[in-house]
Coordinates of C-alpha atoms in Angstrom, one line a residue:
Chain A
M1 CA -9.8 -5.4 -29.0
P2 CA -9.9 -7.4 -32.3
L3 CA -7.6 -4.8 -33.9
L4 CA -5.2 -5.0 -30.9
N5 CA -5.3 -8.8 -31.1
K6 CA -4.5 -8.5 -34.8
L7 CA -1.6 -6.2 -34.2
V8 CA -0.3 -7.9 -31.1
P9 CA -1.5 -11.5 -31.5
L10 CA -1.8 -13.3 -28.1
G11 CA -0.3 -10.2 -26.5
I12 CA 3.1 -11.0 -27.9
P13 CA 4.6 -7.6 -28.8
L14 CA 7.1 -9.0 -31.3
A15 CA 7.7 -5.7 -33.1
W16 CA 8.7 -4.0 -29.9
L17 CA 10.8 -6.9 -28.7
N18 CA 12.6 -7.2 -32.0
L19 CA 13.4 -3.5 -31.9
I20 CA 14.8 -3.5 -28.4
K21 CA 16.8 -6.8 -28.7
E22 CA 19.7 -4.9 -30.3
K23 CA 19.9 -2.0 -28.0
K24 CA 22.7 -0.1 -29.9
R25 CA 20.9 -0.4 -33.2
F26 CA 17.6 0.7 -31.5
F27 CA 19.2 3.8 -30.1
A28 CA 20.9 4.6 -33.4
A29 CA 17.5 4.4 -35.1
V30 CA 15.8 6.6 -32.5
A31 CA 18.7 9.1 -32.7
G32 CA 18.4 9.2 -36.5
I33 CA 14.7 10.0 -36.2
I34 CA 15.3 12.6 -33.5
F35 CA 17.7 14.3 -35.9
A36 CA 15.1 14.2 -38.7
V37 CA 12.3 15.4 -36.5
T38 CA 14.4 18.2 -35.1
M39 CA 15.5 19.3 -38.6
M40 CA 11.9 19.2 -39.9
L41 CA 10.2 20.8 -36.9
Y42 CA 12.9 23.5 -36.5
Q43 CA 12.7 24.4 -40.1
M44 CA 9.0 24.6 -40.0
G45 CA 9.2 26.7 -36.8
L46 CA 11.6 29.1 -38.7
K47 CA 9.3 29.2 -41.6
T48 CA 6.2 29.9 -39.4
A49 CA 8.3 32.5 -37.5
M50 CA 9.4 34.1 -40.7
F51 CA 5.8 34.4 -41.9
T52 CA 4.7 35.7 -38.6
Q53 CA 7.6 38.0 -38.2
V54 CA 7.4 39.7 -41.6
V55 CA 3.8 40.8 -41.1
F56 CA 4.2 42.1 -37.5
P57 CA 3.8 45.7 -38.8
H58 CA 1.0 44.8 -41.1
L59 CA -1.1 43.2 -38.4
M60 CA -0.8 46.5 -36.4
L61 CA -2.0 48.7 -39.2
N62 CA -5.4 50.1 -39.0
C63 CA -6.7 49.7 -42.6
D64 CA -9.1 47.8 -44.9
L65 CA -7.2 48.6 -48.1
V66 CA -3.7 49.7 -49.0
I67 CA -2.4 51.8 -51.9
T68 CA 1.2 51.5 -53.0
S69 CA 3.4 52.1 -56.0
P70 CA 3.0 49.3 -58.7
Q71 CA 6.7 48.6 -58.0
Y72 CA 6.0 47.9 -54.3
E73 CA 7.6 44.6 -53.2
Y74 CA 7.7 44.4 -49.4
F75 CA 7.2 46.6 -46.4
G76 CA 10.6 48.3 -46.5
I77 CA 12.2 50.8 -48.7
S78 CA 9.7 51.3 -51.4
R79 CA 9.1 53.7 -54.3
G80 CA 6.4 56.1 -53.3
F81 CA 3.2 56.9 -55.1
T82 CA 1.6 60.3 -55.5
E83 CA -0.5 61.2 -52.4
K84 CA -3.1 62.6 -54.7
R85 CA -4.3 59.0 -55.3
L86 CA -5.0 58.7 -51.6
N87 CA -7.1 61.8 -51.7
Q88 CA -9.0 60.6 -54.8
A89 CA -9.8 57.4 -52.9
F90 CA -11.0 59.4 -49.9
A91 CA -13.7 60.8 -52.3
L92 CA -15.5 57.5 -52.3
P93 CA -18.4 57.6 -49.9
Q94 CA -17.6 54.3 -48.3
V95 CA -14.0 55.5 -47.4
D96 CA -13.9 56.6 -43.8
D97 CA -10.3 57.8 -43.6
V98 CA -6.9 57.6 -45.3
A99 CA -3.4 57.8 -43.9
P100 CA -0.1 58.0 -45.7
L101 CA 3.0 56.2 -44.3
Y102 CA 6.6 57.0 -45.0
L103 CA 9.2 54.4 -44.7
V104 CA 13.0 54.4 -44.6
N105 CA 16.0 52.6 -43.0
L106 CA 18.4 55.1 -41.5
P107 CA 21.2 54.9 -38.9
I108 CA 20.5 55.6 -35.3
K109 CA 23.2 56.1 -32.7
N110 CA 23.4 53.7 -29.8
P111 CA 23.3 56.1 -26.8
L112 CA 26.0 54.2 -25.0
T113 CA 28.4 52.9 -27.6
K114 CA 27.7 55.8 -30.1
V115 CA 27.8 53.2 -32.9
N116 CA 25.3 53.9 -35.7
R117 CA 23.0 51.0 -36.7
D118 CA 20.2 51.1 -39.3
I119 CA 16.7 51.2 -37.9
F120 CA 13.4 51.1 -39.7
I121 CA 11.6 54.4 -39.4
I122 CA 7.9 54.8 -40.0
G123 CA 6.6 58.3 -40.4
F124 CA 3.0 59.3 -40.1
D125 CA 0.8 62.2 -39.3
P126 CA 0.0 62.1 -35.5
A127 CA -3.4 63.4 -36.3
D128 CA -4.2 60.1 -38.2
K129 CA -4.8 56.7 -36.6
P130 CA -2.7 54.4 -38.8
F131 CA -2.1 51.8 -36.0
S132 CA -4.6 49.8 -34.1
D133 CA -2.5 49.6 -31.1
E134 CA -3.4 51.2 -27.8
A135 CA 0.2 52.0 -26.7
I136 CA 0.9 53.9 -30.0
E137 CA -2.5 55.6 -29.9
S138 CA -2.0 56.9 -26.4
Q139 CA 1.5 58.2 -27.1
Q140 CA 1.3 59.4 -30.7
G141 CA 0.4 62.9 -29.5
L142 CA 3.9 63.2 -28.1
L143 CA 5.3 62.8 -31.7
K144 CA 3.8 66.2 -32.7
I145 CA 6.9 67.8 -31.2
P146 CA 9.6 67.7 -33.8
G147 CA 12.5 65.3 -33.1
H148 CA 10.4 63.1 -30.8
A149 CA 10.2 59.3 -31.5
L150 CA 8.7 56.1 -30.1
F151 CA 11.1 53.1 -29.9
D152 CA 10.1 49.5 -30.5
V153 CA 10.9 47.5 -27.3
R154 CA 11.3 44.4 -29.4
S155 CA 14.2 45.9 -31.4
H156 CA 17.6 44.2 -31.5
A157 CA 19.9 44.8 -28.5
K158 CA 22.4 46.5 -30.8
F159 CA 20.5 49.8 -30.5
G160 CA 21.4 50.0 -26.9
P161 CA 19.5 49.7 -23.6
I162 CA 17.0 52.3 -24.6
V163 CA 14.2 50.8 -22.6
D164 CA 16.2 50.8 -19.4
L165 CA 17.4 54.3 -20.1
L166 CA 13.8 55.5 -20.6
E167 CA 13.0 54.5 -17.0
E168 CA 15.3 57.4 -16.0
G169 CA 13.6 59.8 -18.4
T170 CA 13.7 60.5 -22.2
V171 CA 16.6 59.2 -24.2
T172 CA 18.5 61.6 -26.5
T173 CA 20.3 60.2 -29.5
E174 CA 20.9 60.9 -33.2
T175 CA 19.0 59.6 -36.2
N176 CA 20.8 60.1 -39.5
G177 CA 22.8 62.8 -37.7
R178 CA 19.7 64.7 -36.4
A179 CA 19.0 65.0 -32.7
T180 CA 16.2 62.6 -31.7
E181 CA 14.5 62.3 -28.4
I182 CA 12.9 58.9 -27.6
V183 CA 9.9 59.7 -25.5
G184 CA 8.1 56.4 -25.4
T185 CA 7.9 52.8 -26.5
F186 CA 5.6 50.4 -28.3
E187 CA 5.8 46.7 -29.3
M188 CA 6.1 45.7 -33.0
G189 CA 9.0 43.2 -33.5
T190 CA 11.8 42.8 -35.9
T191 CA 11.4 41.6 -39.5
F192 CA 13.9 40.5 -42.1
A193 CA 13.9 44.1 -43.3
A194 CA 14.2 45.7 -39.9
D195 CA 16.2 44.9 -36.8
G196 CA 14.3 47.6 -34.9
N197 CA 11.6 50.2 -35.4
L198 CA 11.1 53.8 -34.7
L199 CA 7.9 55.8 -35.1
V200 CA 8.1 59.5 -35.9
S201 CA 5.8 62.2 -37.1
K202 CA 5.7 63.1 -40.8
Q203 CA 7.4 66.4 -39.9
T204 CA 10.3 64.6 -38.0
F205 CA 10.6 62.0 -40.8
F206 CA 11.4 64.7 -43.4
E207 CA 13.7 66.5 -41.0
I208 CA 15.9 63.4 -40.5
F209 CA 15.4 62.3 -44.2
P210 CA 15.3 65.6 -46.1
G211 CA 15.9 64.0 -49.5
Q212 CA 12.5 62.3 -49.6
N213 CA 9.6 63.9 -51.5
P214 CA 6.8 64.5 -48.9
N215 CA 4.2 64.0 -51.6
L216 CA 5.3 60.4 -52.3
P217 CA 4.3 58.2 -49.4
A218 CA 5.4 54.5 -49.5
V219 CA 2.1 53.1 -48.3
G220 CA -1.4 54.6 -48.1
L221 CA -3.9 53.2 -45.6
I222 CA -7.6 53.3 -46.3
T223 CA -10.2 52.6 -43.7
L224 CA -13.8 51.9 -44.8
E225 CA -17.1 52.7 -43.2
P226 CA -18.3 49.8 -41.1
G227 CA -20.1 47.2 -43.3
S228 CA -18.4 48.2 -46.5
D229 CA -17.2 45.6 -48.9
A230 CA -13.4 45.8 -49.1
N231 CA -13.0 43.7 -52.2
A232 CA -15.7 45.6 -54.1
T233 CA -14.1 48.9 -53.1
A234 CA -10.7 47.7 -54.2
D235 CA -12.2 46.8 -57.6
E236 CA -13.8 50.2 -57.7
L237 CA -10.5 52.0 -56.9
R238 CA -8.6 49.9 -59.5
A239 CA -11.1 51.0 -62.1
M240 CA -11.1 54.6 -61.0
L241 CA -7.5 55.3 -60.4
P242 CA -4.7 55.3 -63.0
Q243 CA -2.3 52.4 -63.3
D244 CA 0.4 54.3 -61.4
V245 CA -0.8 52.7 -58.1
K246 CA -1.5 49.3 -56.8
I247 CA -4.6 48.6 -54.7
M248 CA -4.5 45.7 -52.2
T249 CA -7.0 44.5 -49.6
R250 CA -5.5 44.1 -46.1
A251 CA -5.4 40.3 -46.7
E252 CA -3.7 40.7 -50.1
F253 CA -1.2 43.1 -48.5
I254 CA -0.3 40.5 -45.8
D255 CA -0.1 37.7 -48.4
N256 CA 2.1 39.8 -50.6
E257 CA 4.6 40.2 -47.8
K258 CA 4.6 36.5 -47.0
R259 CA 4.9 35.6 -50.7
Y260 CA 7.8 38.0 -51.2
W261 CA 9.9 36.5 -48.4
G262 CA 8.7 32.9 -49.0
E263 CA 9.1 32.8 -52.8
R264 CA 11.0 35.7 -54.1
T265 CA 13.9 35.4 -51.7
P266 CA 16.1 32.3 -51.1
I267 CA 14.9 32.0 -47.5
G268 CA 11.7 30.1 -48.3
F269 CA 13.5 27.8 -50.7
V270 CA 16.3 27.1 -48.3
I271 CA 13.8 26.2 -45.5
S272 CA 11.8 23.9 -47.8
A273 CA 15.0 22.2 -49.1
S274 CA 16.2 21.7 -45.6
M275 CA 13.0 20.0 -44.7
A276 CA 13.2 17.7 -47.7
V277 CA 16.7 16.8 -46.8
A278 CA 15.6 16.0 -43.3
I279 CA 12.9 13.7 -44.5
I280 CA 15.2 11.9 -46.9
V281 CA 18.0 11.5 -44.3
G282 CA 15.4 10.3 -41.7
A283 CA 13.9 7.8 -44.2
V284 CA 17.3 6.5 -45.2
I285 CA 18.3 5.9 -41.6
V286 CA 15.0 4.2 -40.8
Y287 CA 15.2 2.1 -43.9
Q288 CA 18.8 1.0 -43.1
I289 CA 17.7 0.0 -39.6
L290 CA 14.6 -1.9 -40.6
Y291 CA 16.3 -3.5 -43.6
T292 CA 19.0 -4.8 -41.3
D293 CA 16.3 -6.0 -38.9
V294 CA 14.6 -7.9 -41.7
T295 CA 17.9 -9.4 -42.9
D296 CA 18.9 -10.5 -39.4
H297 CA 15.5 -12.1 -38.7
L298 CA 15.0 -13.5 -42.2
E299 CA 15.4 -17.1 -41.1
E300 CA 13.1 -16.6 -38.2
Y301 CA 10.5 -14.9 -40.3
A302 CA 10.8 -17.6 -43.0
T303 CA 10.2 -20.2 -40.4
L304 CA 7.0 -18.5 -39.4
K305 CA 6.1 -18.1 -43.1
S306 CA 6.6 -21.8 -43.6
I307 CA 4.2 -22.7 -40.8
G308 CA 1.4 -20.5 -42.3
F309 CA 2.1 -16.9 -41.3
K310 CA 1.0 -14.6 -44.2
D311 CA 3.0 -11.8 -45.7
S312 CA 0.5 -9.4 -44.2
Y313 CA 1.7 -10.4 -40.7
F314 CA 5.2 -9.4 -41.5
I315 CA 4.2 -6.2 -43.2
S316 CA 2.2 -5.3 -40.1
L317 CA 5.2 -6.3 -38.0
I318 CA 7.6 -4.0 -39.8
L319 CA 5.1 -1.2 -40.0
Q320 CA 4.6 -1.4 -36.3
E321 CA 8.3 -1.2 -35.8
S322 CA 8.2 1.9 -38.1
V323 CA 5.5 3.6 -36.1
I324 CA 7.2 2.8 -32.8
L325 CA 10.4 4.3 -34.0
S326 CA 8.7 7.4 -35.4
V327 CA 6.8 8.0 -32.1
L328 CA 9.9 7.4 -29.9
G329 CA 12.0 9.6 -32.2
F330 CA 9.3 12.3 -32.3
I331 CA 8.9 12.9 -28.6
P332 CA 12.5 13.8 -27.7
G333 CA 13.0 15.4 -31.1
A334 CA 10.1 17.8 -30.4
A335 CA 11.4 18.5 -26.9
F336 CA 14.8 19.2 -28.3
T337 CA 13.3 21.5 -30.9
A338 CA 11.4 23.4 -28.3
G339 CA 14.8 24.2 -26.6
L340 CA 16.2 25.3 -30.0
Y341 CA 13.2 27.6 -30.4
Y342 CA 13.9 29.2 -27.1
V343 CA 17.6 29.8 -28.0
T344 CA 16.5 31.2 -31.4
R345 CA 14.1 33.6 -29.7
K346 CA 16.8 34.9 -27.4
V347 CA 19.6 35.0 -29.9
A348 CA 18.0 35.8 -33.3
Y349 CA 14.9 37.6 -32.0
M350 CA 12.7 35.4 -34.2
P351 CA 9.2 34.5 -32.9
T352 CA 9.9 30.7 -32.8
Y353 CA 7.4 29.0 -30.7
F354 CA 6.3 25.3 -30.4
Q355 CA 3.1 25.0 -32.4
W356 CA 0.9 21.9 -32.2
D357 CA -0.2 22.2 -35.8
N358 CA 3.4 22.1 -37.0
A359 CA 4.1 19.3 -34.5
G360 CA 1.2 17.4 -35.9
I361 CA 2.4 17.8 -39.5
V362 CA 5.9 16.7 -38.5
L363 CA 4.6 13.7 -36.6
G364 CA 2.5 12.8 -39.7
L365 CA 5.6 13.3 -42.0
T366 CA 7.7 11.2 -39.6
I367 CA 5.2 8.4 -39.5
F368 CA 4.9 8.5 -43.3
M369 CA 8.7 8.6 -43.7
C370 CA 9.1 5.6 -41.3
I371 CA 6.2 3.6 -42.9
L372 CA 7.7 4.2 -46.4
A373 CA 11.1 3.0 -45.2
G374 CA 9.4 0.1 -43.5
A375 CA 7.4 -0.9 -46.6
L376 CA 10.6 -0.8 -48.7
A377 CA 12.3 -3.0 -46.1
T378 CA 9.6 -5.6 -46.2
R379 CA 10.2 -6.2 -50.0
K380 CA 13.0 -8.6 -49.3
L381 CA 10.9 -10.6 -46.9
R382 CA 7.8 -10.7 -49.2
H383 CA 10.0 -12.1 -51.9
A384 CA 11.7 -14.5 -49.7
N385 CA 10.8 -18.2 -50.3
P386 CA 11.4 -20.2 -47.1
A387 CA 12.4 -23.1 -49.3
D388 CA 15.4 -21.1 -50.5
I389 CA 16.4 -20.1 -47.0
F390 CA 16.6 -23.4 -45.3
Chain B
M1 CA -5.8 -43.7 -43.6
S2 CA -3.4 -41.9 -45.9
V3 CA -2.7 -38.3 -44.9
I4 CA 0.0 -37.6 -47.6
Q5 CA -0.3 -39.1 -51.0
I6 CA 2.5 -38.6 -53.5
K7 CA 2.2 -39.7 -57.1
D8 CA 4.8 -39.7 -59.9
L9 CA 6.5 -36.7 -58.4
R10 CA 9.4 -35.3 -60.4
Y11 CA 11.4 -32.3 -59.6
S12 CA 14.3 -30.6 -61.4
F13 CA 16.7 -27.7 -60.7
G14 CA 18.0 -25.4 -63.4
H15 CA 17.0 -24.9 -67.0
G16 CA 18.2 -26.1 -70.4
E17 CA 21.6 -27.8 -70.4
T18 CA 22.0 -27.1 -66.6
R19 CA 18.7 -28.8 -65.8
Q20 CA 19.1 -31.6 -63.3
E21 CA 16.3 -33.8 -62.1
V22 CA 16.6 -34.6 -58.4
L23 CA 13.4 -36.6 -57.9
H24 CA 12.5 -39.2 -60.5
G25 CA 8.9 -40.1 -60.3
I26 CA 8.3 -40.7 -56.6
T27 CA 5.1 -42.4 -55.4
A28 CA 4.4 -42.8 -51.7
D29 CA 1.6 -42.8 -49.1
F30 CA 2.1 -41.7 -45.5
T31 CA -0.4 -43.1 -43.0
Q32 CA -1.9 -41.1 -40.2
G33 CA -0.2 -41.5 -36.8
E34 CA 2.9 -43.2 -38.3
I35 CA 6.5 -42.0 -38.1
T36 CA 8.1 -42.3 -41.5
I37 CA 11.8 -41.7 -41.8
I38 CA 13.2 -40.9 -45.2
A39 CA 16.9 -41.8 -45.0
G40 CA 19.5 -41.3 -47.6
P41 CA 22.8 -39.7 -48.3
S42 CA 23.4 -36.0 -48.6
G43 CA 22.2 -34.7 -52.0
S44 CA 19.8 -37.5 -52.6
G45 CA 16.7 -35.1 -52.7
K46 CA 15.4 -35.7 -49.2
T47 CA 15.0 -32.0 -48.2
T48 CA 13.6 -31.1 -51.6
L49 CA 10.9 -33.8 -51.1
L50 CA 10.1 -32.4 -47.7
K51 CA 9.8 -28.9 -49.0
L52 CA 7.5 -30.1 -51.8
I53 CA 5.3 -31.8 -49.2
A54 CA 5.2 -28.6 -47.2
G55 CA 4.1 -26.6 -50.3
L56 CA 7.2 -24.5 -50.1
R57 CA 8.2 -25.4 -53.6
T58 CA 6.0 -25.5 -56.6
I59 CA 5.2 -28.9 -58.0
Q60 CA 6.6 -29.3 -61.5
E61 CA 5.3 -32.8 -62.3
G62 CA 3.2 -35.3 -60.5
S63 CA 0.9 -34.6 -57.5
I64 CA 0.9 -34.3 -53.7
V65 CA -2.3 -34.4 -51.8
I66 CA -2.2 -33.3 -48.1
D67 CA -5.2 -34.1 -46.0
G68 CA -7.4 -34.1 -49.1
Q69 CA -5.9 -30.9 -50.6
P70 CA -4.0 -31.3 -53.9
L71 CA -1.1 -29.0 -53.7
E72 CA -0.4 -28.6 -57.4
S73 CA -3.8 -26.9 -57.9
S74 CA -3.9 -25.0 -54.7
T75 CA -4.1 -21.2 -54.5
Q76 CA -1.7 -19.3 -52.2
K77 CA -4.5 -19.1 -49.6
Q78 CA -5.0 -22.8 -49.7
L79 CA -1.3 -23.4 -49.4
V80 CA -1.2 -21.2 -46.3
N81 CA -4.0 -23.3 -44.8
V82 CA -2.2 -26.5 -45.6
R83 CA 1.0 -25.1 -43.9
R84 CA -1.1 -24.4 -40.8
K85 CA -1.8 -28.1 -40.6
I86 CA 1.9 -28.8 -40.6
G87 CA 4.4 -28.5 -37.8
F88 CA 8.0 -27.9 -38.9
I89 CA 11.2 -28.9 -37.2
F90 CA 14.3 -27.8 -39.0
Q91 CA 17.9 -28.7 -38.7
S92 CA 18.5 -25.4 -37.0
H93 CA 15.8 -24.4 -34.6
H94 CA 15.2 -20.9 -36.0
L95 CA 13.6 -19.7 -32.8
I96 CA 12.8 -16.0 -32.5
G97 CA 15.6 -14.6 -30.5
S98 CA 13.7 -11.7 -29.0
L99 CA 10.9 -13.9 -27.7
S100 CA 10.9 -16.0 -24.6
V101 CA 10.7 -19.8 -24.9
T102 CA 7.0 -19.7 -24.0
Q103 CA 6.3 -16.9 -26.5
N104 CA 8.1 -18.8 -29.2
V105 CA 5.9 -21.9 -28.6
M106 CA 2.8 -19.7 -28.5
M107 CA 3.3 -18.3 -32.0
P108 CA 1.6 -21.0 -34.1
L109 CA -1.5 -20.6 -31.8
T110 CA -2.1 -17.2 -33.2
F111 CA -3.9 -18.8 -36.2
D112 CA -6.7 -19.9 -34.0
P113 CA -9.2 -17.0 -33.8
K114 CA -10.7 -18.3 -30.6
M115 CA -7.4 -18.6 -28.8
T116 CA -6.8 -16.2 -25.9
A117 CA -3.4 -15.2 -24.6
A118 CA -4.0 -17.0 -21.3
K119 CA -5.1 -20.2 -23.0
A120 CA -2.2 -20.1 -25.4
R121 CA 0.2 -19.6 -22.6
E122 CA -1.3 -22.5 -20.7
R123 CA -1.1 -24.7 -23.8
A124 CA 2.5 -23.7 -24.4
L125 CA 3.5 -24.4 -20.8
E126 CA 1.9 -27.8 -20.9
I127 CA 3.8 -28.8 -24.0
L128 CA 7.0 -27.3 -22.6
H129 CA 6.5 -29.5 -19.5
E130 CA 6.2 -32.5 -21.9
V131 CA 9.6 -31.8 -23.3
D132 CA 11.1 -31.2 -19.8
L133 CA 11.7 -27.5 -20.2
D134 CA 9.6 -26.3 -17.1
D135 CA 12.7 -24.5 -15.7
H136 CA 13.4 -22.6 -18.9
V137 CA 10.0 -21.2 -20.0
N138 CA 11.0 -17.6 -19.4
K139 CA 14.4 -17.8 -20.9
K140 CA 15.5 -16.4 -24.3
P141 CA 16.7 -19.0 -26.9
E142 CA 20.2 -17.7 -26.5
Q143 CA 20.3 -18.9 -22.9
L144 CA 19.5 -22.5 -23.9
S145 CA 21.7 -25.4 -25.1
G146 CA 21.4 -26.8 -28.6
G147 CA 19.3 -29.8 -27.4
Q148 CA 17.0 -27.5 -25.3
K149 CA 16.5 -25.2 -28.3
Q150 CA 15.6 -28.2 -30.5
R151 CA 13.1 -29.4 -27.8
V152 CA 11.6 -25.9 -27.9
A153 CA 11.3 -26.3 -31.7
I154 CA 9.5 -29.6 -31.2
A155 CA 7.1 -27.9 -28.7
R156 CA 6.5 -25.1 -31.2
A157 CA 5.8 -27.7 -34.0
L158 CA 3.4 -29.6 -31.9
V159 CA 1.6 -27.0 -29.9
H160 CA -1.2 -26.3 -32.4
R161 CA -1.8 -30.0 -32.8
P162 CA -0.9 -30.2 -36.5
T163 CA -1.9 -33.2 -38.6
I164 CA 1.6 -33.6 -40.0
I165 CA 5.0 -33.0 -38.6
L166 CA 7.8 -32.5 -41.1
A167 CA 11.3 -32.8 -39.6
D168 CA 14.4 -32.0 -41.6
E169 CA 17.5 -33.4 -40.0
P170 CA 16.3 -32.5 -36.5
T171 CA 19.4 -34.1 -34.9
A172 CA 22.0 -32.9 -37.3
S173 CA 23.4 -30.1 -35.0
L174 CA 23.2 -32.2 -31.9
D175 CA 25.5 -34.7 -30.3
G176 CA 24.4 -38.4 -30.1
P177 CA 22.7 -38.6 -26.7
T178 CA 21.1 -35.2 -27.1
G179 CA 19.8 -36.1 -30.6
R180 CA 18.4 -39.3 -29.2
E181 CA 16.7 -37.5 -26.4
V182 CA 15.1 -35.0 -28.8
V183 CA 13.8 -37.6 -31.1
S184 CA 12.4 -39.6 -28.2
H185 CA 10.4 -36.6 -27.1
L186 CA 9.1 -36.2 -30.7
Q187 CA 8.2 -39.9 -30.9
R188 CA 6.4 -39.9 -27.6
L189 CA 4.4 -36.8 -28.2
S190 CA 3.4 -37.7 -31.8
K191 CA 2.1 -41.0 -30.6
E192 CA 0.2 -39.1 -27.9
F193 CA -1.3 -36.6 -30.3
G194 CA -1.7 -38.9 -33.3
N195 CA 0.5 -36.8 -35.6
T196 CA 1.9 -38.2 -38.9
I197 CA 5.6 -37.6 -38.9
V198 CA 7.8 -37.4 -42.0
M199 CA 11.4 -37.1 -40.9
V200 CA 14.3 -36.7 -43.2
T201 CA 17.7 -37.8 -41.8
H202 CA 20.9 -39.4 -42.5
D203 CA 21.5 -40.0 -38.8
N204 CA 21.4 -43.8 -38.6
R205 CA 21.3 -43.7 -34.8
I206 CA 17.7 -42.6 -34.7
L207 CA 16.2 -44.9 -37.4
D208 CA 14.7 -47.2 -34.8
V209 CA 11.9 -44.7 -33.9
A210 CA 10.4 -45.1 -37.4
D211 CA 7.2 -47.1 -38.0
H212 CA 8.1 -47.0 -41.7
L213 CA 11.6 -46.5 -43.0
V214 CA 12.3 -45.7 -46.6
T215 CA 15.5 -44.7 -48.4
L216 CA 15.9 -42.0 -51.1
V217 CA 18.9 -42.6 -53.2
D218 CA 19.6 -40.7 -56.4
G219 CA 16.1 -39.3 -56.5
K220 CA 14.3 -42.6 -56.2
L221 CA 12.4 -43.9 -53.2
S222 CA 12.6 -47.5 -52.1
D223 CA 11.4 -49.6 -49.3
H224 CA 14.8 -51.1 -49.0
E225 CA 15.6 -50.4 -45.3
P226 CA 19.1 -49.3 -44.4
E227 CA 20.8 -51.4 -41.8
I228 CA 20.3 -49.6 -38.5
G229 CA 23.6 -48.2 -37.2
S230 CA 25.3 -48.6 -40.6
G231 CA 25.1 -44.9 -41.4
F232 CA 25.2 -43.3 -44.8

């Protein structure tokens, strides 16, 4: 109660009453903050979605360590490494299993429109267990038949209504000009490198992509015996194997992917820059509104100052106005962003979801932005001498 | 008993060649419970003197003691405490537009740490009754006439029972009868509460309310009383 009495002395909510006195100005301020909040939260949502999206395949992989070429950059088209290294790794007693993966983007024909669109193809030996996904595990036996494939139900709609067609039986189409029969589905999701995914056996992979050397997989998965130390094994392999491969733990493999898209492509920079612009625009709007408020009330505030109100009272007053504006701008801004997330999910197939931790950060940034603007706006008042005003 | 003591007070504006002294060694005492009117023509230094008494301007030369506190050696905190003993009435009311009449009057009561909202409201309503504004307590200042606003300003100046009331041309923006009415309220309440009033004016129609009338001409104070009704 003492704090409340200090903030709102004698129950007179001057900050709130000052704000709502000029209705148009008040709504302009709130609209400005809604804009800034929406920009920030939406950009953060995109960034989170991007980092979630780019590691969809990684999270489904059944591995503790990963072997790639030293030139490996991201989970897409990659220079292969000699499969011999995977076999050498298998020689370690703590290694339980190894599995090579073959990756390529090739055109698949939309069964209805007959238009070819590139799809991301992952080839693997159906005898291995490279995915920790029940749907894949239960259907991967079907891939032993050459030409058979599993289709990612979260692929872009441009590949056709394959899921609907599957309800009537298998779907026959062409991948890179070779007949392909889609015999089942799984869920993985699109990434920046793939608008859709197709799983095939190693044999089918090389049938539809005959130019690729079967001894050069793109990614090698290593699973360890339970209780084994992944970091220590990674170090052991780095010491043991020649420099023609790169060893990563599962966590490093995931981080590598996020870092690639976040730092080595313009996407991460563009999102960060957009957030900075949103904060600056929001702060400028709030500053203008609060500065005008201070200017308009300068004589009133000077009167209070002349009868003994301290500077701290006015600073508290303007900061209260800042916090009120930030909260009132945040709530509709967050709701509006949730709507934008929904549209983005439907249109762009990005996993944009409202996340409370992002919302908390944006609320914090919004309050900081408003308080900073408010603190700047009080400078005129703090330096104002009532004797010069009257 | 002297509440305000002024000794050899000098004040100048500007520097160097542009320096102009507006108060030339003023010495005066203001007694508790008295209404002193400082009359004089525009530009004679009346308002400057009032601002110096209020601690709103820094004393350059001489001294002012308010209720035992010498202003020239006061810290900012002490000056704030001095200002809390003073009620101000300005030429323009400077009421807070977003607050109701009652809330405006309650504002100076926030300095009292023991004051509750209910008590403050009660006190504000009492004094608003004294200035005949019972029917306007929930209105916003913009809904009041000039005279009513100035009466609210008087209520605000008096509500925390200050030792001193400083009034700077309180009737300047009012017509004759309204100005008269406002000053009558001020006179009556200050007598009731025992406030010391220092009022600056060049409105000769209200000079009769003064217990003590002095003139300030060309920066010098004299006891030469202007002829009531003659104007400046």
